[in-house]
mmCIF file of C-alpha atoms in Angstrom:
data_model
loop_
_atom_site.group_PDB
_atom_site.id
_atom_site.type_symbol
_atom_site.label_atom_id
_atom_site.label_comp_id
_atom_site.label_asym_id
_atom_site.label_seq_id
_atom_site.Cartn_x
_atom_site.Cartn_y
_atom_site.Cartn_z
ATOM 1 C CA MET A 1 -27.721 -1.130 -18.626
ATOM 2 C CA GLN A 2 -24.341 -1.511 -20.417
ATOM 3 C CA THR A 3 -23.072 -5.051 -19.972
ATOM 4 C CA LEU A 4 -22.395 -6.759 -23.203
ATOM 5 C CA ALA A 5 -20.451 -3.719 -24.233
ATOM 6 C CA SER A 6 -17.695 -4.926 -21.973
ATOM 7 C CA PHE A 7 -17.273 -7.904 -24.263
ATOM 8 C CA PHE A 8 -18.212 -6.533 -27.778
ATOM 9 C CA LEU A 9 -17.182 -2.862 -27.951
ATOM 10 C CA PRO A 10 -15.515 -1.962 -31.271
ATOM 11 C CA ARG A 11 -11.743 -1.748 -31.236
ATOM 12 C CA HIS A 12 -10.802 1.904 -31.565
ATOM 13 C CA ILE A 13 -7.861 2.342 -29.128
ATOM 14 C CA HIS A 14 -4.587 2.591 -30.906
ATOM 15 C CA LEU A 15 -1.382 2.306 -28.809
ATOM 16 C CA PRO A 16 2.357 2.619 -29.571
ATOM 17 C CA LYS A 17 4.097 -0.732 -30.032
ATOM 18 C CA PRO A 18 4.905 -2.256 -26.517
ATOM 19 C CA GLU A 19 7.776 -4.297 -25.442
ATOM 20 C CA GLU A 20 6.634 -7.872 -25.365
ATOM 21 C CA ARG A 21 8.135 -9.826 -22.363
ATOM 22 C CA MET A 22 7.698 -13.430 -21.131
ATOM 23 C CA ILE A 23 7.826 -13.537 -17.398
ATOM 24 C CA LYS A 24 8.460 -16.650 -15.468
ATOM 25 C CA VAL A 25 5.662 -17.075 -12.687
ATOM 26 C CA GLU A 26 6.812 -20.627 -11.577
ATOM 27 C CA SER A 27 9.071 -23.253 -12.777
ATOM 28 C CA GLY A 28 8.379 -24.143 -16.494
ATOM 29 C CA VAL A 29 5.424 -21.537 -16.578
ATOM 30 C CA VAL A 30 5.651 -17.934 -18.156
ATOM 31 C CA VAL A 31 3.211 -15.263 -18.848
ATOM 32 C CA ARG A 32 3.090 -12.877 -21.730
ATOM 33 C CA CYS A 33 3.270 -9.166 -20.782
ATOM 34 C CA LEU A 34 2.977 -6.058 -22.964
ATOM 35 C CA CYS A 35 5.052 -3.271 -21.343
ATOM 36 C CA HIS A 36 4.587 0.339 -22.257
ATOM 37 C CA TRP A 37 7.434 2.389 -20.995
ATOM 38 C CA GLN A 38 7.898 5.973 -20.513
ATOM 39 C CA SER A 39 11.542 7.411 -21.499
ATOM 40 C CA ASP A 40 12.609 7.478 -18.021
ATOM 41 C CA ARG A 41 10.887 4.235 -16.680
ATOM 42 C CA ARG A 42 12.631 4.323 -13.293
ATOM 43 C CA SER A 43 11.091 7.588 -12.063
ATOM 44 C CA ALA A 44 7.657 7.114 -13.719
ATOM 45 C CA ALA A 45 4.834 5.545 -11.792
ATOM 46 C CA THR A 46 3.875 2.092 -13.099
ATOM 47 C CA VAL A 47 0.619 0.481 -13.427
ATOM 48 C CA ILE A 48 0.267 -3.388 -13.748
ATOM 49 C CA ALA A 49 -2.997 -4.285 -15.120
ATOM 50 C CA VAL A 50 -4.714 -7.723 -14.984
ATOM 51 C CA HIS A 51 -7.814 -8.711 -17.145
ATOM 52 C CA GLY A 52 -10.772 -10.960 -16.271
ATOM 53 C CA LEU A 53 -12.089 -14.493 -17.082
ATOM 54 C CA GLU A 54 -11.318 -15.213 -20.706
ATOM 55 C CA GLY A 55 -9.933 -11.814 -21.380
ATOM 56 C CA SER A 56 -6.476 -10.706 -22.308
ATOM 57 C CA THR A 57 -4.200 -7.769 -23.011
ATOM 58 C CA ASP A 58 -6.557 -7.099 -26.064
ATOM 59 C CA SER A 59 -9.536 -6.444 -23.953
ATOM 60 C CA GLN A 60 -10.984 -3.035 -24.236
ATOM 61 C CA TYR A 61 -10.611 -1.976 -20.481
ATOM 62 C CA MET A 62 -6.951 -3.178 -20.722
ATOM 63 C CA LEU A 63 -6.330 -0.996 -23.845
ATOM 64 C CA GLY A 64 -8.288 1.826 -22.038
ATOM 65 C CA ILE A 65 -6.021 1.620 -19.034
ATOM 66 C CA ALA A 66 -2.865 1.596 -21.183
ATOM 67 C CA ARG A 67 -4.168 4.747 -23.120
ATOM 68 C CA HIS A 68 -5.007 6.767 -19.910
ATOM 69 C CA GLY A 69 -1.988 5.543 -18.186
ATOM 70 C CA LEU A 70 0.512 6.536 -20.830
ATOM 71 C CA ALA A 71 -1.288 9.979 -21.358
ATOM 72 C CA ALA A 72 -0.660 10.545 -17.653
ATOM 73 C CA GLY A 73 2.985 9.894 -18.007
ATOM 74 C CA MET A 74 2.888 6.534 -16.329
ATOM 75 C CA ASN A 75 4.477 3.007 -17.386
ATOM 76 C CA VAL A 76 1.671 0.542 -18.076
ATOM 77 C CA VAL A 77 2.413 -3.235 -17.949
ATOM 78 C CA LEU A 78 -0.496 -5.272 -19.282
ATOM 79 C CA MET A 79 -0.454 -8.843 -18.011
ATOM 80 C CA ASN A 80 -1.821 -11.832 -19.625
ATOM 81 C CA GLN A 81 -2.876 -14.453 -17.216
ATOM 82 C CA ARG A 82 -1.218 -18.001 -17.869
ATOM 83 C CA ASN A 83 -2.871 -19.595 -20.950
ATOM 84 C CA CYS A 84 -4.115 -16.133 -22.128
ATOM 85 C CA GLY A 85 -2.888 -13.976 -24.925
ATOM 86 C CA GLY A 86 -1.892 -16.878 -27.100
ATOM 87 C CA MET A 87 -0.077 -18.878 -24.406
ATOM 88 C CA ASP A 88 -1.876 -22.110 -24.304
ATOM 89 C CA HIS A 89 0.931 -24.025 -25.738
ATOM 90 C CA CYS A 90 3.606 -22.884 -22.988
ATOM 91 C CA ALA A 91 2.542 -25.337 -19.978
ATOM 92 C CA PRO A 92 0.097 -27.956 -18.984
ATOM 93 C CA THR A 93 -1.511 -25.629 -16.430
ATOM 94 C CA LEU A 94 -4.791 -23.664 -16.175
ATOM 95 C CA TYR A 95 -5.153 -20.092 -14.887
ATOM 96 C CA ASN A 96 -7.727 -19.622 -11.911
ATOM 97 C CA SER A 97 -8.708 -17.025 -9.457
ATOM 98 C CA ASP A 98 -6.206 -18.199 -6.750
ATOM 99 C CA ARG A 99 -3.044 -17.428 -8.799
ATOM 100 C CA SER A 100 -2.215 -14.127 -7.123
ATOM 101 C CA ALA A 101 1.359 -15.346 -6.896
ATOM 102 C CA ASP A 102 1.520 -14.931 -10.840
ATOM 103 C CA VAL A 103 0.729 -11.154 -10.314
ATOM 104 C CA ALA A 104 3.483 -10.909 -7.622
ATOM 105 C CA ALA A 105 5.931 -12.587 -9.914
ATOM 106 C CA VAL A 106 5.234 -9.920 -12.587
ATOM 107 C CA ALA A 107 5.527 -7.294 -10.118
ATOM 108 C CA ARG A 108 8.710 -8.616 -8.826
ATOM 109 C CA ASN A 109 10.141 -8.811 -12.351
ATOM 110 C CA VAL A 110 9.435 -5.144 -13.241
ATOM 111 C CA VAL A 111 10.837 -4.001 -9.839
ATOM 112 C CA GLU A 112 14.014 -6.046 -10.190
ATOM 113 C CA ARG A 113 14.691 -5.703 -13.869
ATOM 114 C CA ASP A 114 13.518 -2.164 -14.504
ATOM 115 C CA GLU A 115 14.096 -0.644 -11.261
ATOM 116 C CA VAL A 116 10.782 1.023 -11.097
ATOM 117 C CA SER A 117 10.365 3.217 -8.062
ATOM 118 C CA ARG A 118 6.740 2.677 -7.392
ATOM 119 C CA PHE A 119 3.760 0.673 -8.821
ATOM 120 C CA SER A 120 0.023 0.181 -8.436
ATOM 121 C CA LEU A 121 -1.953 -3.068 -9.226
ATOM 122 C CA VAL A 122 -5.138 -2.709 -11.275
ATOM 123 C CA GLY A 123 -7.549 -5.541 -11.986
ATOM 124 C CA PHE A 124 -10.902 -6.120 -13.739
ATOM 125 C CA SER A 125 -13.488 -8.635 -12.629
ATOM 126 C CA MET A 126 -11.549 -11.875 -12.119
ATOM 127 C CA GLY A 127 -8.329 -9.647 -12.258
ATOM 128 C CA GLY A 128 -9.800 -7.532 -9.565
ATOM 129 C CA ASN A 129 -10.193 -10.456 -7.343
ATOM 130 C CA LEU A 130 -6.342 -11.332 -8.038
ATOM 131 C CA VAL A 131 -4.934 -7.866 -7.311
ATOM 132 C CA LEU A 132 -7.095 -7.397 -4.191
ATOM 133 C CA LYS A 133 -6.136 -10.951 -2.959
ATOM 134 C CA LEU A 134 -2.479 -10.148 -3.470
ATOM 135 C CA ALA A 135 -2.830 -6.753 -1.625
ATOM 136 C CA GLY A 136 -4.544 -8.539 1.309
ATOM 137 C CA GLU A 137 -1.865 -11.323 1.335
ATOM 138 C CA TRP A 138 0.985 -8.795 1.361
ATOM 139 C CA GLY A 139 -0.834 -6.685 3.992
ATOM 140 C CA GLU A 140 1.686 -4.556 5.623
ATOM 141 C CA ASP A 141 4.720 -6.522 4.375
ATOM 142 C CA GLY A 142 4.390 -5.884 0.505
ATOM 143 C CA PRO A 143 7.211 -4.689 -1.427
ATOM 144 C CA ARG A 144 8.188 -0.919 -0.569
ATOM 145 C CA GLU A 145 7.475 -0.024 -4.187
ATOM 146 C CA PHE A 146 3.830 -1.162 -3.963
ATOM 147 C CA ARG A 147 1.831 1.891 -3.283
ATOM 148 C CA SER A 148 -1.785 1.164 -4.262
ATOM 149 C CA VAL A 149 -4.477 -1.177 -5.690
ATOM 150 C CA ALA A 150 -7.516 -0.555 -7.740
ATOM 151 C CA ALA A 151 -10.246 -2.996 -8.946
ATOM 152 C CA VAL A 152 -13.172 -2.597 -11.279
ATOM 153 C CA CYS A 153 -16.254 -5.018 -10.688
ATOM 154 C CA PRO A 154 -13.925 -7.348 -8.812
ATOM 155 C CA ALA A 155 -15.258 -10.846 -8.279
ATOM 156 C CA VAL A 156 -14.317 -11.111 -4.707
ATOM 157 C CA ASP A 157 -17.244 -13.398 -3.676
ATOM 158 C CA LEU A 158 -16.572 -16.176 -6.103
ATOM 159 C CA ALA A 159 -19.424 -18.517 -5.148
ATOM 160 C CA ALA A 160 -22.097 -15.990 -5.018
ATOM 161 C CA SER A 161 -20.924 -14.429 -8.358
ATOM 162 C CA ALA A 162 -20.676 -17.973 -10.080
ATOM 163 C CA ASP A 163 -24.112 -18.761 -8.920
ATOM 164 C CA ALA A 164 -25.647 -15.468 -10.167
ATOM 165 C CA LEU A 165 -24.404 -16.336 -13.573
ATOM 166 C CA HIS A 166 -26.673 -19.260 -13.680
ATOM 167 C CA GLU A 167 -29.778 -17.107 -13.073
ATOM 168 C CA MET A 168 -32.057 -17.158 -16.016
ATOM 169 C CA ALA A 169 -31.489 -13.368 -16.835
ATOM 170 C CA ASN A 170 -27.648 -14.119 -16.947
ATOM 171 C CA ARG A 171 -27.651 -17.336 -18.889
ATOM 172 C CA ILE A 172 -26.346 -15.360 -22.046
ATOM 173 C CA TYR A 173 -23.340 -14.364 -19.943
ATOM 174 C CA GLU A 174 -22.770 -17.942 -18.574
ATOM 175 C CA TYR A 175 -23.019 -19.358 -21.942
ATOM 176 C CA TYR A 176 -20.578 -16.894 -23.394
ATOM 177 C CA PHE A 177 -17.923 -17.809 -20.742
ATOM 178 C CA LEU A 178 -18.623 -21.496 -21.109
ATOM 179 C CA MET A 179 -18.075 -21.431 -24.778
ATOM 180 C CA GLN A 180 -14.809 -19.697 -24.345
ATOM 181 C CA LEU A 181 -13.712 -22.064 -21.643
ATOM 182 C CA PHE A 182 -14.743 -25.183 -23.496
ATOM 183 C CA ALA A 183 -12.746 -24.016 -26.584
ATOM 184 C CA ARG A 184 -9.746 -23.297 -24.255
ATOM 185 C CA PHE A 185 -9.833 -26.685 -22.549
ATOM 186 C CA ARG A 186 -10.203 -28.485 -25.859
ATOM 187 C CA ARG A 187 -7.120 -26.691 -27.008
ATOM 188 C CA LYS A 188 -5.225 -27.731 -23.922
ATOM 189 C CA VAL A 189 -6.417 -31.224 -24.643
ATOM 190 C CA LYS A 190 -4.821 -31.229 -28.038
ATOM 191 C CA LEU A 191 -1.688 -29.692 -26.906
ATOM 192 C CA PHE A 192 -1.220 -32.011 -23.840
ATOM 193 C CA PRO A 193 -3.185 -35.167 -24.349
ATOM 194 C CA THR A 194 -1.584 -37.011 -21.515
ATOM 195 C CA GLU A 195 -2.226 -34.189 -19.062
ATOM 196 C CA PHE A 196 -5.934 -33.287 -19.778
ATOM 197 C CA ASP A 197 -9.069 -35.476 -20.349
ATOM 198 C CA ILE A 198 -11.758 -34.183 -22.610
ATOM 199 C CA ALA A 199 -14.279 -36.504 -20.917
ATOM 200 C CA ARG A 200 -14.224 -34.064 -18.014
ATOM 201 C CA LEU A 201 -16.508 -31.857 -20.062
ATOM 202 C CA ARG A 202 -19.371 -34.205 -20.238
ATOM 203 C CA GLY A 203 -22.539 -32.920 -18.654
ATOM 204 C CA VAL A 204 -21.123 -29.471 -17.887
ATOM 205 C CA SER A 205 -23.681 -26.975 -18.284
ATOM 206 C CA THR A 206 -22.927 -24.230 -15.563
ATOM 207 C CA LEU A 207 -19.817 -22.250 -14.627
ATOM 208 C CA ARG A 208 -19.935 -24.024 -11.214
ATOM 209 C CA GLU A 209 -19.912 -27.480 -12.839
ATOM 210 C CA PHE A 210 -16.909 -26.356 -15.065
ATOM 211 C CA ASP A 211 -14.960 -25.048 -11.953
ATOM 212 C CA ASP A 212 -16.021 -28.367 -10.289
ATOM 213 C CA ARG A 213 -14.812 -30.739 -12.832
ATOM 214 C CA VAL A 214 -12.088 -28.864 -14.567
ATOM 215 C CA THR A 215 -10.733 -25.950 -12.629
ATOM 216 C CA ALA A 216 -10.804 -27.514 -9.311
ATOM 217 C CA TYR A 217 -9.706 -30.904 -10.607
ATOM 218 C CA TYR A 218 -6.517 -29.641 -12.429
ATOM 219 C CA CYS A 219 -5.615 -26.816 -10.008
ATOM 220 C CA GLY A 220 -5.221 -28.663 -6.623
ATOM 221 C CA PHE A 221 -8.812 -28.058 -5.063
ATOM 222 C CA THR A 222 -11.258 -30.756 -3.914
ATOM 223 C CA GLY A 223 -14.148 -29.090 -5.787
ATOM 224 C CA ALA A 224 -15.772 -25.930 -6.731
ATOM 225 C CA ASP A 225 -16.768 -25.071 -3.221
ATOM 226 C CA ASP A 226 -13.100 -25.416 -2.112
ATOM 227 C CA TYR A 227 -11.851 -23.454 -4.882
ATOM 228 C CA TYR A 228 -14.259 -20.620 -4.430
ATOM 229 C CA GLN A 229 -13.550 -20.547 -0.727
ATOM 230 C CA ARG A 230 -9.859 -20.487 -1.026
ATOM 231 C CA ALA A 231 -9.483 -18.150 -4.008
ATOM 232 C CA ALA A 232 -11.815 -15.282 -2.786
ATOM 233 C CA ALA A 233 -10.238 -12.042 -2.029
ATOM 234 C CA ALA A 234 -13.132 -11.655 0.449
ATOM 235 C CA ASN A 235 -10.885 -13.682 2.871
ATOM 236 C CA VAL A 236 -8.174 -11.207 3.079
ATOM 237 C CA ILE A 237 -9.649 -7.791 1.924
ATOM 238 C CA ASP A 238 -9.715 -6.676 5.541
ATOM 239 C CA ARG A 239 -6.032 -6.842 5.453
ATOM 240 C CA VAL A 240 -5.380 -4.400 2.545
ATOM 241 C CA ALA A 241 -2.924 -1.784 3.961
ATOM 242 C CA VAL A 242 -2.258 0.527 1.004
ATOM 243 C CA PRO A 243 -4.777 2.972 -0.616
ATOM 244 C CA ALA A 244 -7.257 0.908 -2.410
ATOM 245 C CA LEU A 245 -10.213 1.811 -4.854
ATOM 246 C CA ILE A 246 -12.918 -0.423 -5.651
ATOM 247 C CA ILE A 247 -15.454 0.375 -8.307
ATOM 248 C CA HIS A 248 -18.795 -1.639 -8.354
ATOM 249 C CA ALA A 249 -22.044 -1.145 -10.351
ATOM 250 C CA ALA A 250 -25.299 -1.801 -8.421
ATOM 251 C CA ASN A 251 -26.660 -3.256 -11.831
ATOM 252 C CA ASP A 252 -23.743 -5.624 -12.569
ATOM 253 C CA PRO A 253 -25.750 -8.565 -13.579
ATOM 254 C CA PHE A 254 -23.489 -11.357 -11.936
ATOM 255 C CA ILE A 255 -20.880 -9.831 -9.613
ATOM 256 C CA ARG A 256 -22.276 -10.183 -6.081
ATOM 257 C CA LEU A 257 -20.922 -8.831 -2.713
ATOM 258 C CA ARG A 258 -22.144 -10.718 0.352
ATOM 259 C CA ASP A 259 -23.186 -8.431 3.166
ATOM 260 C CA GLU A 260 -20.250 -9.764 5.228
ATOM 261 C CA THR A 261 -17.694 -8.848 2.489
ATOM 262 C CA ARG A 262 -19.346 -5.292 1.945
ATOM 263 C CA GLY A 263 -19.061 -4.798 5.662
ATOM 264 C CA LYS A 264 -15.210 -5.803 5.584
ATOM 265 C CA ILE A 265 -14.707 -3.309 2.707
ATOM 266 C CA LEU A 266 -16.527 -0.500 4.429
ATOM 267 C CA ALA A 267 -14.645 -1.055 7.562
ATOM 268 C CA ASN A 268 -11.275 -0.807 6.044
ATOM 269 C CA PRO A 269 -9.945 2.764 6.210
ATOM 270 C CA HIS A 270 -7.656 2.130 3.139
ATOM 271 C CA ILE A 271 -10.394 1.269 0.755
ATOM 272 C CA SER A 272 -12.570 3.835 -1.082
ATOM 273 C CA PHE A 273 -15.687 2.125 -2.253
ATOM 274 C CA VAL A 274 -17.514 3.597 -5.226
ATOM 275 C CA GLU A 275 -20.774 2.090 -6.182
ATOM 276 C CA THR A 276 -22.568 3.452 -9.176
ATOM 277 C CA GLU A 277 -26.339 2.885 -10.240
ATOM 278 C CA ASP A 278 -25.281 2.000 -13.793
ATOM 279 C CA GLY A 279 -22.319 0.505 -15.361
ATOM 280 C CA GLY A 280 -23.097 -3.130 -15.762
ATOM 281 C CA HIS A 281 -19.978 -5.397 -15.784
ATOM 282 C CA CYS A 282 -16.827 -3.537 -16.512
ATOM 283 C CA ALA A 283 -18.662 -1.159 -19.124
ATOM 284 C CA PHE A 284 -18.823 2.149 -17.388
ATOM 285 C CA LEU A 285 -19.226 4.206 -20.420
ATOM 286 C CA GLY A 286 -19.813 8.102 -20.159
ATOM 287 C CA GLU A 287 -20.680 10.613 -22.605
ATOM 288 C CA ARG A 288 -17.654 11.864 -24.773
ATOM 289 C CA ASN A 289 -16.992 15.512 -24.746
ATOM 290 C CA GLY A 290 -15.958 15.451 -28.373
ATOM 291 C CA ASN A 291 -12.194 15.766 -27.440
ATOM 292 C CA SER A 292 -9.942 13.291 -29.112
ATOM 293 C CA ASP A 293 -8.481 12.647 -25.804
ATOM 294 C CA ASP A 294 -11.844 11.485 -24.361
ATOM 295 C CA ASP A 295 -12.746 7.849 -25.113
ATOM 296 C CA GLY A 296 -15.720 7.825 -22.830
ATOM 297 C CA ARG A 297 -14.242 5.030 -20.562
ATOM 298 C CA TRP A 298 -15.195 6.472 -17.101
ATOM 299 C CA ALA A 299 -13.936 3.542 -14.873
ATOM 300 C CA GLU A 300 -10.408 3.506 -16.609
ATOM 301 C CA ASN A 301 -10.175 7.360 -16.204
ATOM 302 C CA GLN A 302 -11.183 7.049 -12.534
ATOM 303 C CA VAL A 303 -8.568 4.364 -11.936
ATOM 304 C CA ILE A 304 -5.797 6.408 -13.469
ATOM 305 C CA GLU A 305 -6.735 9.530 -11.414
ATOM 306 C CA PHE A 306 -6.513 7.456 -8.289
ATOM 307 C CA VAL A 307 -3.174 6.056 -9.213
ATOM 308 C CA LYS A 308 -1.910 9.757 -9.784
ATOM 309 C CA ARG A 309 -2.986 10.538 -6.310
ATOM 310 C CA THR A 310 -1.577 7.503 -4.729
ATOM 311 C CA VAL A 311 1.415 6.401 -6.498
#
């Protein structure tokens, strides 16, 4: 099972220098995006990619999407969620799985500023929830340039996945996420001491507890249950009205799909659902064919092939 690879793969993907752009997502809040443009950006298809929990534009799957997308003649915009990619100092806010409006703001920016003719949203894990949530919220009323959406191991059932992280076999993953989240929150406390209270970390030993005492508290939810319920893309996945691809691994250690959600996915004629036996969490690594063009990243390749057909 290839799971830890999604966090600890060696960095071997080299890309041309992108345009770095700060995009306003709400008053006083900007996110850092890395934009890779084709020579004629208006006519090229555009991919807007969103990373997962405690990831960034440096995550290997993000670099893989950029590599495959650029090779296919596409523009690729890699989006750091707020706080991520070195942006902790920018505003006293936290990112979370409900902030699909941030993705919409980035899409609006590249459509209006760069006049791109068509785009696809791509997300991994938490980012997969965000792009599917936005697609469902847009439904049939999305921008005319919005052509498709793809998600790899999307955390669309947040409560079930958070609880799965606390299972004994998955404690190493939960520990990894908590250490990253604790470190980030401590940075936020130092940067904004009047806005955040370090005492809220006392006694937190699970992701659900962190979301209850920190995420929900600072992001306008009554608690973890309220956050998970309101932020889950499962609520609107039946409203997705553009071609959609969901890639899920049966052996993903902590992403869980409830039967009800699986039923909604399978009943939506716009969604292609691909479930593999292996792949772990965002680590669908195939055999390399010896070609310099083949990086072995199966899911990223499948996503770009899907975008080719739909955008």
